[in-house]
XYZ file of C-alpha atoms in Angstrom:
368
model
C -0.760 -2.708 -20.921
C -1.463 -6.116 -19.610
C -0.139 -5.464 -16.174
C -1.886 -3.247 -13.644
C 0.340 -1.884 -10.962
C -1.110 -0.963 -7.602
C -4.210 0.933 -8.540
C -5.289 3.531 -6.037
C -8.584 5.306 -5.911
C -8.762 9.025 -6.764
C -9.883 9.566 -3.173
C -6.686 7.989 -1.880
C -4.448 9.953 -4.271
C -6.138 13.252 -3.296
C -6.391 12.304 0.400
C -3.593 10.689 2.415
C -1.299 10.516 -0.531
C -0.459 14.279 -0.525
C 1.059 13.955 2.923
C 3.693 11.631 1.418
C 4.785 14.064 -1.331
C 1.904 13.682 -3.886
C 0.153 16.854 -5.038
C -2.291 18.175 -2.352
C -6.075 18.025 -2.992
C -7.603 21.054 -4.688
C -9.232 22.435 -1.553
C -5.880 22.625 0.210
C -4.473 24.653 -2.691
C -7.347 27.166 -2.770
C -7.789 27.459 0.942
C -5.208 30.269 1.568
C -6.472 32.360 -1.331
C -10.084 31.915 -0.245
C -9.259 32.776 3.368
C -7.449 35.947 2.401
C -10.300 36.958 0.049
C -12.979 36.171 2.559
C -11.407 37.989 5.527
C -10.436 40.961 3.364
C -13.911 41.282 1.914
C -15.646 40.878 5.279
C -13.532 43.505 6.955
C -14.058 45.946 4.046
C -17.809 45.416 4.348
C -18.187 45.961 8.057
C -16.156 47.085 11.038
C -17.727 44.284 13.059
C -15.697 41.747 11.084
C -12.354 43.019 12.336
C -12.359 40.322 14.976
C -11.588 37.875 12.150
C -8.292 39.424 11.550
C -6.512 36.672 13.569
C -7.349 34.230 10.697
C -4.867 36.137 8.515
C -1.982 34.748 10.501
C -2.793 31.229 9.367
C -2.520 32.042 5.666
C 1.263 31.850 5.245
C 1.561 28.408 7.020
C -1.317 27.134 4.977
C 0.369 28.320 1.775
C 3.438 26.190 2.681
C 1.350 22.976 2.041
C 0.547 23.827 -1.534
C 2.813 26.549 -2.997
C 6.465 27.326 -3.593
C 8.442 30.148 -1.966
C 7.277 32.863 -4.414
C 3.505 32.244 -4.055
C 3.950 31.862 -0.323
C 5.821 35.139 -0.112
C 3.110 36.847 -2.213
C 0.352 35.627 0.063
C 2.394 36.819 3.126
C 2.658 40.287 1.595
C -1.026 40.148 0.830
C -1.684 39.543 4.568
C 0.476 42.480 5.578
C -1.288 44.738 3.043
C -4.745 43.757 4.230
C -3.702 44.470 7.844
C -2.537 47.970 6.887
C -5.423 49.029 4.674
C -7.547 51.570 6.704
C -10.707 50.491 5.011
C -10.372 46.967 6.602
C -10.359 48.396 10.137
C -7.361 46.206 10.862
C -4.835 49.022 10.585
C -4.285 49.334 14.310
C -2.362 46.214 15.188
C 0.425 46.735 17.621
C 3.968 46.717 16.403
C 4.557 43.402 18.134
C 1.539 41.845 16.269
C 2.605 43.127 12.936
C 6.255 41.987 13.486
C 4.858 38.503 14.432
C 2.876 38.265 11.190
C 5.939 39.312 9.177
C 8.082 36.797 10.949
C 5.540 33.989 10.401
C 5.320 34.953 6.716
C 9.129 34.958 6.319
C 9.421 31.613 8.142
C 6.746 30.191 5.902
C 8.740 31.152 2.777
C 11.799 29.378 4.208
C 9.783 26.277 5.001
C 8.174 26.348 1.512
C 11.707 26.494 0.013
C 12.728 23.460 2.005
C 9.556 21.540 1.138
C 9.980 22.330 -2.588
C 13.482 20.844 -2.583
C 12.274 17.820 -0.572
C 9.397 17.260 -3.141
C 11.894 17.465 -6.043
C 13.989 14.806 -4.323
C 10.943 12.632 -3.718
C 9.993 12.973 -7.365
C 13.447 11.728 -8.376
C 13.253 8.843 -5.971
C 9.822 7.924 -7.203
C 11.079 7.995 -10.758
C 13.993 5.689 -9.739
C 11.546 3.388 -7.983
C 9.364 3.133 -11.047
C 12.419 2.349 -13.141
C 13.416 -0.408 -10.731
C 9.841 -1.796 -10.840
C 9.896 -1.879 -14.628
C 13.262 -3.621 -14.544
C 12.265 -6.214 -11.992
C 8.696 -6.757 -13.018
C 8.265 -5.382 -16.592
C 4.683 -4.939 -17.742
C 3.294 -8.094 -19.320
C 2.010 -7.918 -22.889
C -1.602 -8.716 -23.297
C -0.630 -11.929 -25.157
C 2.299 -14.272 -24.819
C 2.148 -16.875 -27.573
C -1.436 -18.148 -27.512
C -2.050 -17.108 -23.910
C -3.779 -13.913 -22.893
C -2.216 -12.295 -19.747
C -3.554 -9.715 -17.334
C -1.991 -8.914 -13.956
C -2.386 -6.801 -10.825
C 0.296 -6.019 -8.346
C 0.250 -3.976 -5.093
C 3.074 -3.986 -2.651
C 2.128 -4.311 1.006
C 4.784 -1.900 2.349
C 3.306 1.620 2.053
C 5.269 3.873 -0.347
C 7.087 1.085 -2.181
C 6.541 -0.211 -5.674
C 8.253 -3.535 -5.529
C 7.692 -6.177 -2.746
C 8.145 -9.891 -2.237
C 5.696 -11.137 -4.905
C 6.812 -11.836 -8.448
C 5.272 -13.226 -11.695
C 6.231 -13.639 -15.365
C 4.934 -15.301 -18.534
C 7.491 -16.435 -21.144
C 7.273 -18.309 -24.431
C 10.058 -20.921 -25.240
C 10.633 -24.197 -27.028
C 8.326 -26.088 -24.657
C 5.372 -23.732 -24.980
C 4.250 -20.790 -22.790
C 5.408 -20.929 -19.182
C 4.211 -18.906 -16.308
C 5.350 -18.333 -12.749
C 3.905 -16.625 -9.663
C 5.806 -16.644 -6.392
C 6.169 -15.035 -2.976
C 9.497 -14.547 -1.309
C 9.859 -14.604 2.412
C 9.266 -11.059 3.699
C 8.220 -8.048 1.687
C 9.380 -4.641 0.796
C 12.847 -3.671 -0.445
C 14.544 -6.459 1.525
C 12.888 -9.093 -0.764
C 13.755 -7.371 -4.052
C 17.167 -9.084 -4.378
C 15.572 -12.519 -4.042
C 12.858 -11.622 -6.558
C 15.500 -10.592 -9.120
C 17.370 -13.869 -8.605
C 14.305 -16.056 -8.905
C 13.001 -14.339 -11.972
C 16.391 -14.641 -13.620
C 16.520 -18.331 -12.793
C 12.947 -18.865 -14.161
C 13.609 -16.955 -17.419
C 16.642 -19.062 -18.185
C 15.165 -22.385 -17.039
C 11.987 -21.738 -19.053
C 14.142 -21.826 -22.188
C 16.419 -24.772 -21.207
C 14.595 -27.194 -19.013
C 12.302 -29.840 -20.553
C 9.742 -29.987 -17.652
C 8.452 -27.890 -14.757
C 10.140 -30.026 -12.108
C 13.533 -29.045 -13.622
C 12.433 -25.392 -13.728
C 11.584 -25.518 -10.053
C 14.876 -27.292 -9.220
C 16.831 -24.521 -10.951
C 14.999 -21.848 -8.953
C 15.493 -23.834 -5.741
C 19.247 -24.034 -6.388
C 19.333 -20.283 -7.006
C 17.889 -19.647 -3.527
C 20.244 -22.158 -1.925
C 23.225 -20.420 -3.522
C 22.052 -16.969 -2.486
C 21.656 -18.024 1.168
C 24.783 -20.225 1.383
C 27.022 -17.608 3.006
C 24.381 -15.878 5.101
C 24.116 -17.106 8.611
C 20.571 -18.012 9.645
C 19.297 -16.805 6.233
C 16.184 -18.992 6.312
C 15.513 -17.819 2.859
C 12.633 -19.513 0.988
C 9.880 -18.712 -1.469
C 6.655 -20.235 -2.553
C 6.054 -20.631 -6.360
C 3.373 -21.749 -8.859
C 4.512 -22.869 -12.257
C 2.386 -23.433 -15.277
C 3.061 -24.689 -18.799
C 0.750 -24.406 -21.838
C 2.240 -26.850 -24.309
C 2.104 -25.930 -28.053
C 0.218 -29.086 -29.077
C -2.271 -29.640 -26.264
C -5.268 -27.855 -24.653
C -4.192 -28.907 -21.227
C -2.058 -27.005 -18.787
C 0.650 -28.548 -16.539
C 0.715 -27.149 -12.993
C 3.395 -27.511 -10.326
C 3.019 -25.996 -6.858
C 5.806 -25.304 -4.461
C 3.960 -24.198 -1.344
C 1.911 -21.726 -3.227
C -1.931 -21.572 -3.435
C -3.319 -23.442 -6.359
C -4.838 -21.616 -9.347
C -8.601 -21.210 -9.755
C -10.131 -22.561 -12.940
C -13.013 -20.527 -14.399
C -15.146 -22.783 -16.593
C -18.691 -22.096 -17.828
C -19.498 -19.546 -15.181
C -18.170 -21.710 -12.323
C -14.895 -21.387 -10.385
C -13.019 -24.205 -8.630
C -9.664 -24.520 -7.104
C -7.407 -26.817 -9.221
C -6.239 -29.972 -7.414
C -2.505 -29.954 -7.385
C 0.219 -32.137 -5.746
C 1.549 -29.805 -3.009
C 5.306 -29.615 -2.746
C 7.583 -27.803 -0.242
C 8.485 -24.115 -0.822
C 11.734 -23.314 -2.798
C 14.842 -23.157 -0.629
C 13.451 -25.343 2.268
C 15.470 -28.398 1.394
C 13.675 -30.752 3.850
C 15.232 -34.210 4.132
C 12.928 -37.089 3.116
C 10.362 -34.797 1.441
C 9.392 -35.610 -2.129
C 10.124 -32.824 -4.590
C 7.046 -31.171 -6.122
C 5.245 -32.994 -8.909
C 3.379 -31.460 -11.841
C -0.255 -32.322 -12.625
C -2.087 -32.015 -15.883
C -5.414 -30.125 -16.058
C -7.683 -30.334 -19.124
C -8.926 -27.077 -20.413
C -11.927 -26.285 -22.585
C -12.651 -23.370 -24.894
C -12.953 -20.123 -22.987
C -11.397 -21.493 -19.798
C -9.360 -19.133 -17.719
C -6.868 -19.617 -14.904
C -6.762 -17.142 -12.016
C -3.584 -17.098 -9.931
C -3.326 -15.099 -6.667
C -0.733 -14.632 -3.957
C -1.184 -15.147 -0.222
C -2.021 -11.477 0.151
C -5.352 -12.093 -1.623
C -6.126 -15.625 -0.313
C -5.362 -14.687 3.313
C -7.135 -11.379 3.414
C -9.344 -11.219 6.420
C -12.661 -9.649 7.287
C -13.751 -8.071 10.591
C -14.501 -11.606 11.970
C -11.036 -12.865 11.012
C -12.429 -14.955 8.128
C -10.469 -15.482 4.987
C -11.566 -14.114 1.634
C -13.482 -16.860 -0.271
C -11.734 -16.319 -3.656
C -13.266 -19.181 -5.652
C -16.757 -18.236 -4.428
C -16.270 -14.556 -5.217
C -14.730 -15.463 -8.664
C -17.786 -17.406 -9.469
C -19.843 -14.285 -8.996
C -17.430 -12.277 -11.196
C -17.205 -14.978 -13.967
C -18.861 -12.621 -16.456
C -16.193 -9.917 -16.048
C -13.842 -9.743 -19.062
C -10.356 -11.020 -18.401
C -8.618 -7.658 -18.640
C -10.895 -6.252 -15.922
C -11.069 -9.327 -13.668
C -8.047 -8.636 -11.368
C -9.192 -5.036 -10.840
C -12.748 -6.346 -10.046
C -11.471 -8.744 -7.405
C -9.472 -5.912 -5.788
C -12.561 -3.676 -5.841
C -14.516 -6.615 -4.283
C -11.930 -6.875 -1.513
C -12.126 -3.161 -0.822
C -15.897 -3.084 -0.964
C -16.240 -5.979 1.539
C -13.639 -4.356 3.788
C -11.176 -7.267 3.773
C -7.770 -6.382 5.289
C -4.921 -7.181 2.941
C -1.776 -7.786 5.112
C 0.705 -8.844 2.441
C 1.686 -8.063 -1.148
C -1.343 -8.672 -3.291
C -0.728 -10.107 -6.714
C -3.257 -11.488 -9.253
C -2.667 -13.032 -12.747
C -5.341 -14.118 -15.251
C -4.200 -16.636 -18.014
C -6.594 -17.167 -20.880
C -5.190 -19.690 -23.403
C -6.531 -20.058 -26.894
C -7.127 -23.585 -28.211
C -4.009 -24.959 -29.864
C -3.765 -24.910 -33.637
C -4.433 -28.366 -35.007
């Protein structure tokens, strides 16, 4: 697919992720079995190992992290059996100690039952969240008209799939039009505004003759949405692009959003745009945003990124130098470029404090 959604490393998935309902790492799953086998074998081999018997009490609680009620119960039974086998030299626990182990095992089975139901509910919620994500931001095809498209999206709010960033690329009667934007706030509270703005863009991209009119339609949508909300202060930044069907140039209009970066002959430079106010601001006396035309050559690519990428900070509170880093990555193929930038951010230990969105647009020369 042309769109990459929030890639996480294997280490992240097998590490902290399992505490939020993802499958636990392999070593957590095998630990109860290994512990039972190790203690049982050691106590069978020598009477001096009977002091290790206290470790058996940890096996049922550890099993809760990885297994369902049945396997947890079987491991609990295994612990009781090992305690009562004469050859293990552990067959003299007091009644109180044995009852404690049995109680811990039974309690672990109950906790495992509750956890299994919770995990099933989380799986359902995750599936619903993925369906919402596909509905709000469907994966881009690798080509829209004559423009190649590759995207990366990662929500800032941990555990969510959709945030305040949005993007889309559509073909219409005026050529291929693209948008990237960032709604005030992030997380689930911004999803409604994202849906409204994307709907407005998709309609306007078909109907409106120029990018200024598309931006005006999106601005009106925000104004209508916040009309009856007291102190709504709803606004969004947006970057609009149009690849006309008969020209090699691209038209760019910026509404408070960072400009695209042009990759040309191994170099990267920020495109000079006419900055306009964000959508929904409605400042009196401020000129509406104006589009600019940028000439493109064969093989040129445009790299769009949200504030989450531009404003990432290092340990010295310095911003991520996106054009400079893109120049060093100019040889990376377009489908891999967003992922390479994200890997660069991680490798250099930049802190991403907002939704991170990247979009690469690679137009083919127009047919003459």
